[in-house]
Each structure stands twice: as structure tokens, then as C-alpha cells.
PDB file of C-alpha atoms and ligand atoms in Angstrom:
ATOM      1  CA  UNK A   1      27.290 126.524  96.560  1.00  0.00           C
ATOM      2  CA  UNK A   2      23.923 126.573  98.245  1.00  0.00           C
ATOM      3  CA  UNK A   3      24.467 127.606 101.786  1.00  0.00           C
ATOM      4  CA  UNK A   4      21.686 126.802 104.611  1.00  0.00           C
ATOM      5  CA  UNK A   5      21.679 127.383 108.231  1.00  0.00           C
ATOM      6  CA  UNK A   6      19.470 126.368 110.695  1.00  0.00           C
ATOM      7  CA  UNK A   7      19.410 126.884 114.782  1.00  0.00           C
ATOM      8  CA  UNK A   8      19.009 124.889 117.901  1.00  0.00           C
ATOM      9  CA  UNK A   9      19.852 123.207 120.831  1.00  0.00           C
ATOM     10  CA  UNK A  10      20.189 119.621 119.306  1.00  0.00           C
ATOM     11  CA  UNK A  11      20.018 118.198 123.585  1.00  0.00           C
ATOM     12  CA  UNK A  12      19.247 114.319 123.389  1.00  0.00           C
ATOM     13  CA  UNK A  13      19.726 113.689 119.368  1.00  0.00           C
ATOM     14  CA  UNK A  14      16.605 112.099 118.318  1.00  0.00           C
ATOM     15  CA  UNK A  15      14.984 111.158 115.114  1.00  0.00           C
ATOM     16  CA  UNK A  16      13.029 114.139 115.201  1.00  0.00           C
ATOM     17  CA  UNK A  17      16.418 116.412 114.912  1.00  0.00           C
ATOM     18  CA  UNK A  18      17.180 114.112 111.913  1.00  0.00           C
ATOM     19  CA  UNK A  19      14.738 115.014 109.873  1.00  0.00           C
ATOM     20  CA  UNK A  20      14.314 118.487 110.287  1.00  0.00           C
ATOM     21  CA  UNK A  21      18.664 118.499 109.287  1.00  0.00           C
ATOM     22  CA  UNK A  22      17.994 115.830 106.340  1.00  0.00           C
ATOM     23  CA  UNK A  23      15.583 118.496 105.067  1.00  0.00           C
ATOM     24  CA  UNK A  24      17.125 121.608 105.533  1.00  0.00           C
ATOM     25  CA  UNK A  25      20.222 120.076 103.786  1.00  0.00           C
ATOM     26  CA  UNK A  26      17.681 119.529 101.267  1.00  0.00           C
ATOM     27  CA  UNK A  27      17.677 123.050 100.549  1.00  0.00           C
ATOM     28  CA  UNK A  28      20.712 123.453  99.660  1.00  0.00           C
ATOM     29  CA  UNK A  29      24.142 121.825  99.181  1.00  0.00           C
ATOM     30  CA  UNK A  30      25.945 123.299 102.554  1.00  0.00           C
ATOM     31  CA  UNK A  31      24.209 122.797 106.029  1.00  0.00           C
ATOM     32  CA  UNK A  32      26.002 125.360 109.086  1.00  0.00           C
ATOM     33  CA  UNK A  33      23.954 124.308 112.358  1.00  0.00           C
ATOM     34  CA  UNK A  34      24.159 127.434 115.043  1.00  0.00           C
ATOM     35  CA  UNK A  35      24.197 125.657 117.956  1.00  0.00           C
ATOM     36  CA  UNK A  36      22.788 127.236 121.383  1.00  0.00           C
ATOM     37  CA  UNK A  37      25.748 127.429 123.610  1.00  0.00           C
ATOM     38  CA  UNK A  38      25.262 125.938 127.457  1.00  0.00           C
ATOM     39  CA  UNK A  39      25.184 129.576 128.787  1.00  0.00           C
ATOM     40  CA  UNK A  40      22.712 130.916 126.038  1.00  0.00           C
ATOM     41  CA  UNK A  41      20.698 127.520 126.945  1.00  0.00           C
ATOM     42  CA  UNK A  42      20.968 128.107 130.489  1.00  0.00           C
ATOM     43  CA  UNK A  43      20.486 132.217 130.674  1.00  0.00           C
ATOM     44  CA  UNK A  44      18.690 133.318 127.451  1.00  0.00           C
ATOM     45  CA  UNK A  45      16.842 130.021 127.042  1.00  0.00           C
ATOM     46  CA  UNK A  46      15.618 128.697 130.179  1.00  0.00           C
ATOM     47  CA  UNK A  47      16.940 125.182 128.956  1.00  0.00           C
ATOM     48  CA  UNK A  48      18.936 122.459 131.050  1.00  0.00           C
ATOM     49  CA  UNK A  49      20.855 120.428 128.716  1.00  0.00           C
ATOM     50  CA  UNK A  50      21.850 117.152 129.448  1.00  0.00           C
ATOM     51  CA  UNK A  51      24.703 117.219 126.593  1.00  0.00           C
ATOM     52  CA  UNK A  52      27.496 120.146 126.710  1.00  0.00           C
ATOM     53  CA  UNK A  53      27.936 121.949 123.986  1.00  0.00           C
ATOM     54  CA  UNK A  54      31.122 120.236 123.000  1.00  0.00           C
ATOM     55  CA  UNK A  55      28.923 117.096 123.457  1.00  0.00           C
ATOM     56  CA  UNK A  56      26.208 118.017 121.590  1.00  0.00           C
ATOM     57  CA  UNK A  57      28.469 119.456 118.766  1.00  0.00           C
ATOM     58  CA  UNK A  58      30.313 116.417 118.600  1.00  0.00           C
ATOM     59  CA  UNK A  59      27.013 114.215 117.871  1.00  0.00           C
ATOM     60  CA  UNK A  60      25.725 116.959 115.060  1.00  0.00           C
ATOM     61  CA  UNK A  61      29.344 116.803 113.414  1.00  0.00           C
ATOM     62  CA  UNK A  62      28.518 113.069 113.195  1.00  0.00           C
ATOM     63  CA  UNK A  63      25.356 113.513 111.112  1.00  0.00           C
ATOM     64  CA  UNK A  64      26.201 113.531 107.257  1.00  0.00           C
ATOM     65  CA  UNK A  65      23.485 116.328 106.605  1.00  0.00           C
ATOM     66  CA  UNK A  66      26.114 118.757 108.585  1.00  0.00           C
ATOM     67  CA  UNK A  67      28.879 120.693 107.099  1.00  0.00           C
ATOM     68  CA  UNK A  68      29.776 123.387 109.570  1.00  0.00           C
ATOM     69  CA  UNK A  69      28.583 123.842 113.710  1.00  0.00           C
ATOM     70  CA  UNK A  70      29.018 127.356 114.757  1.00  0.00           C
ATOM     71  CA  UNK A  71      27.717 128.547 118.269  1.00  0.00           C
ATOM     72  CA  UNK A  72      24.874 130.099 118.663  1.00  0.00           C
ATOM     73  CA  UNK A  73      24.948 132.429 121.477  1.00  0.00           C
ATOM     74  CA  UNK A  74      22.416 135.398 121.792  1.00  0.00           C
ATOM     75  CA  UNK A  75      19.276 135.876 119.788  1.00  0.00           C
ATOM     76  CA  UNK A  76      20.812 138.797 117.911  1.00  0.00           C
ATOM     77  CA  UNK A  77      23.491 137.052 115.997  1.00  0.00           C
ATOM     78  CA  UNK A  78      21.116 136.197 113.263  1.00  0.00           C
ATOM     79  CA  UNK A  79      21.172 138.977 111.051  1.00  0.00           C
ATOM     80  CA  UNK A  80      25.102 139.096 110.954  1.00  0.00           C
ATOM     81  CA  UNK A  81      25.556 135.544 110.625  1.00  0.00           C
ATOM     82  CA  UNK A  82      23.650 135.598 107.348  1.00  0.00           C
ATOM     83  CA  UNK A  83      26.675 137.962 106.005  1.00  0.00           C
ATOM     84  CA  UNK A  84      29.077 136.254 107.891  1.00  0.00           C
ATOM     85  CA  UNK A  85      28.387 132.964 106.715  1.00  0.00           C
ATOM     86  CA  UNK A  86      26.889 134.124 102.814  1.00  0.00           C
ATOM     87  CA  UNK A  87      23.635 132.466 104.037  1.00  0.00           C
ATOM     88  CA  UNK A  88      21.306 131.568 100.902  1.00  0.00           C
ATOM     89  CA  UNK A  89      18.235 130.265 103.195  1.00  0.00           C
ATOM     90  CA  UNK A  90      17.421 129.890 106.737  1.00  0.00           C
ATOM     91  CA  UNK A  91      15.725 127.251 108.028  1.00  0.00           C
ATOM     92  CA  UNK A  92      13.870 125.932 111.016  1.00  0.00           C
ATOM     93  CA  UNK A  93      10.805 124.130 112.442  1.00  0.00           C
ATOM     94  CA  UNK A  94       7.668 125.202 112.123  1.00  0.00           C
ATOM     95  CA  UNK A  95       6.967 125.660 115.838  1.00  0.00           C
ATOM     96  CA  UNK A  96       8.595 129.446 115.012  1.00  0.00           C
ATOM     97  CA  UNK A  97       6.521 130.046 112.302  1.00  0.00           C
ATOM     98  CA  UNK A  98       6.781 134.004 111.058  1.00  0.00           C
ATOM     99  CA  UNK A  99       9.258 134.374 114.361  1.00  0.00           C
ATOM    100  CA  UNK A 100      12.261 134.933 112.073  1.00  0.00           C
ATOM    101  CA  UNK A 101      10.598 136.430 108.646  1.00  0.00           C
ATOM    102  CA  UNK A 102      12.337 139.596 109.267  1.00  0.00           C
ATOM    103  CA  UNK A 103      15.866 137.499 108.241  1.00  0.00           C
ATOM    104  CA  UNK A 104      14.212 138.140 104.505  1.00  0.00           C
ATOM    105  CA  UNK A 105      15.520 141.873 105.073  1.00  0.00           C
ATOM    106  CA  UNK A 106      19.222 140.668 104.675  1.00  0.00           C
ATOM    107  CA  UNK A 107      18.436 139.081 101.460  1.00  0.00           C
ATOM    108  CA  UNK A 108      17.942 135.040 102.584  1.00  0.00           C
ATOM    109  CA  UNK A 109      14.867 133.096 101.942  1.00  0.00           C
ATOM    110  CA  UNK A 110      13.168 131.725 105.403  1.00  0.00           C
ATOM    111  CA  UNK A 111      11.917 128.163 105.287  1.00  0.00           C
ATOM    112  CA  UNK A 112       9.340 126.803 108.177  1.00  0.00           C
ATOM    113  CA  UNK A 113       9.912 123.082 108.277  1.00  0.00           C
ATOM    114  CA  UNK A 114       7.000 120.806 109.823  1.00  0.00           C
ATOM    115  CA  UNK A 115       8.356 119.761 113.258  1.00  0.00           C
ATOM    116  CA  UNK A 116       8.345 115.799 113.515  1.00  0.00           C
ATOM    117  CA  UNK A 117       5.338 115.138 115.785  1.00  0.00           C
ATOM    118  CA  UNK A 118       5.011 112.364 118.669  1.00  0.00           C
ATOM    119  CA  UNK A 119       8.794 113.105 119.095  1.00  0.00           C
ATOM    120  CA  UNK A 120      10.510 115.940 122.133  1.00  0.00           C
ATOM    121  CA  UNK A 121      13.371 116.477 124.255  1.00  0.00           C
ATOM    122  CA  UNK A 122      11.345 117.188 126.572  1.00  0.00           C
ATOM    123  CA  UNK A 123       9.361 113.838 126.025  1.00  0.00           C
ATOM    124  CA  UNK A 124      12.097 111.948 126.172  1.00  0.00           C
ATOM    125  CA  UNK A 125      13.181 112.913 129.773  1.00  0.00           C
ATOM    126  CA  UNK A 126       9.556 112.891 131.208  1.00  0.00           C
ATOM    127  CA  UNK A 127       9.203 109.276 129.668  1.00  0.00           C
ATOM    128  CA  UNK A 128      12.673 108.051 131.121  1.00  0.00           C
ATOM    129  CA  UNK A 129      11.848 109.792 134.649  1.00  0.00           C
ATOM    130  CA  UNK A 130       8.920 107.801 134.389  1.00  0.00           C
ATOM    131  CA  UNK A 131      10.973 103.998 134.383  1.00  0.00           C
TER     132      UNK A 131
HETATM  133  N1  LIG B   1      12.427 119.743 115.693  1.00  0.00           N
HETATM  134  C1  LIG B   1      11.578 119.094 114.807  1.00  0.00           C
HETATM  135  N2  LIG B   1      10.776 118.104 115.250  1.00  0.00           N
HETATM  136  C2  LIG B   1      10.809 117.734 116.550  1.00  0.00           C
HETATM  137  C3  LIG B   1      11.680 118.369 117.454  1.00  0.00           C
HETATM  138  C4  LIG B   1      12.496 119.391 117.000  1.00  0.00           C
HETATM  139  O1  LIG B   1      11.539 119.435 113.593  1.00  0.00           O
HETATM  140  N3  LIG B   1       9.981 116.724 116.956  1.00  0.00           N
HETATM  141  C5  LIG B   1      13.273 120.836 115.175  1.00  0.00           C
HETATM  142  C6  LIG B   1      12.959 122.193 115.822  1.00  0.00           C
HETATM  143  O2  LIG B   1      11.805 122.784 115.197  1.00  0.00           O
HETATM  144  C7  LIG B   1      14.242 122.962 115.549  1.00  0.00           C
HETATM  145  C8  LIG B   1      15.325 121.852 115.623  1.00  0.00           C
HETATM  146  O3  LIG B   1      14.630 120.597 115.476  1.00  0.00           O
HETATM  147  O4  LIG B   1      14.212 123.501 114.222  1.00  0.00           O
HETATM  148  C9  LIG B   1      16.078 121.856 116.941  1.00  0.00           C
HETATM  149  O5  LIG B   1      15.140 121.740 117.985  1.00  0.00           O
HETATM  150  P1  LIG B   1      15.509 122.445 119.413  1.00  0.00           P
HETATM  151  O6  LIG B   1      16.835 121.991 119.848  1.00  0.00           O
HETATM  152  O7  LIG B   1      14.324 122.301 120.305  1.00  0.00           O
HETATM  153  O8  LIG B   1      15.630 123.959 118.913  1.00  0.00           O
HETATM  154  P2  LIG B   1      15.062 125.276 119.611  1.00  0.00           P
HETATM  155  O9  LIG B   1      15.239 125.196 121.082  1.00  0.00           O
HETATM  156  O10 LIG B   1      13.725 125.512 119.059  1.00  0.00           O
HETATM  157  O11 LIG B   1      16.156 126.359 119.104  1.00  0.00           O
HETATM  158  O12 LIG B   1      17.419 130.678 117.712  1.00  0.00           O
HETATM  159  C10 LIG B   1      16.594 129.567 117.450  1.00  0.00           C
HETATM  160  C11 LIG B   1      16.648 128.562 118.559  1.00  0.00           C
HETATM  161  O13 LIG B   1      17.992 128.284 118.923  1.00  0.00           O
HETATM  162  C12 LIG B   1      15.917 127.295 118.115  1.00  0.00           C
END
């Protein structure tokens, strides 16, 4: 069993989400998503959701590339989780390229994944507030 885990705030499920999941399951045969919890979005973050957490969990345990949503909530957890959860690779987009390269330390491969371009949270919200 091939176990992958990958990071994020997941707000506003989009296409671009999708892919990055579809691929990171790719990697492996077991897909845990950390997701950011609303008061590591909100304090460690800087990010307004406009899903909870429960919310936003619900939708990624939805998505057939998921196995397992844990919370994610600080920035330190990383290193443990890899034990916690026997972590064979970590994944994420590409936007944090070399950010987590020190996760190689506890023995897991790291795996940049090109984000999906033309496609945001952030985006999505400025183009609605736009209608
Ligand atoms: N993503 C992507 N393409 C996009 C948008 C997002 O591949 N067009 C990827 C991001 O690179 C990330 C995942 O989808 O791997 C989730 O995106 P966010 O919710 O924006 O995640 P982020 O806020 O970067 O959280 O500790 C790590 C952080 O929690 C990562």
C-alpha cells in the first residue's frame, strides 16, 4: 500500500483541485488530504473560506481520488504526520516548489505537481463579485 498525502484548503472545489488530487492519487494507491482547518485558514493563513471545514471535507470525501481527510492545523504537523500516517510521498502544487524538500529528511519522496493554470479560488470570487 502506496500511501500519499497532499495539503490544502480545497475552498470553492474546482477543476483545478481535481487534477492536482487525480494526480497525486496517481502516485500511489492511498490519497490522505490534510485539510487546513477554518482557524488555521483564518489565523495562520490569512484565508476567508467560504466552505467550513466540515463543508469542505464533506465535498473532498466525495471525490473518488480521496481515501482519508485529516485536518491540517499548524504548519508544523508535517514532519509527524509522515510517521503518523506511514507517508510514502508527499505531494503538492508546484506554486511551493522546494518549500517542503526538507519532508525528504523523514524518509518520503516530495512531488511538485504543475498547478492547473487559468483556474483560482481566488478567481472565482473576483469573477462572481464582478456579475
Ligand atoms: N492547485 C492546482 N491548480 C490550481 C489551484 C490549486 O494544482 N489552479 C493545487 C494547489 O497547488 C494545492 C491544492 O491544489 O496543491 C490546494 O490548493 P489550495 O487550497 O490553494 O492550497 P494551499 O492554500 O496552497 O494550501 O500546508 C500547505 C498548505 O495547506 C497548502
Amino acid at each position: 500500500m502506496r500511501r500519499v498525502i497532499t495539503y490544502g484548503t480545497f475552498d470553492l472545489l474546482h477543476y483545478g483541485h481535481i487534477n492536482l488530487l487525480k494526480r497525486a492519487k496517481a502516485l500511489g494507491d492511498y490519497l490522505i488530504v490534510a485539510l487546513s482547518t477554518d482557524e488555521f485558514n483564518s489565523l495562520m493563513k490569512g484565508k476567508h473560506t467560504y466552505f467550513s471545514y466540515e463543508q469542505r471535507k464533506q465535498l473532498l470525501e466525495a471525490i473518488r481520488y480521496v481515501d482519508l481527510v485529516i485536518p491540517e492545523e499548524s504548519w508544523e504537523q508535517k514532519r509527524s504526520d509522515m510517521h503518523e500516517y506511514h507517508v510514502d510521498t508527499f505531494a503538492i502544487g508546484d506554486d511551493w516548489e522546494g518549500k517542503f524538500d526538507f519532508l525528504k529528511e523523514e524518509g518520503v519522496n516530495v512531488v511538485y505537481l504543475p498547478r492547473t493554470p487559468e483556474i483560482s479560488t481566488t478567481q472565482i470570487k473576483e469573477s462572481l463579485h464582478k456579475k
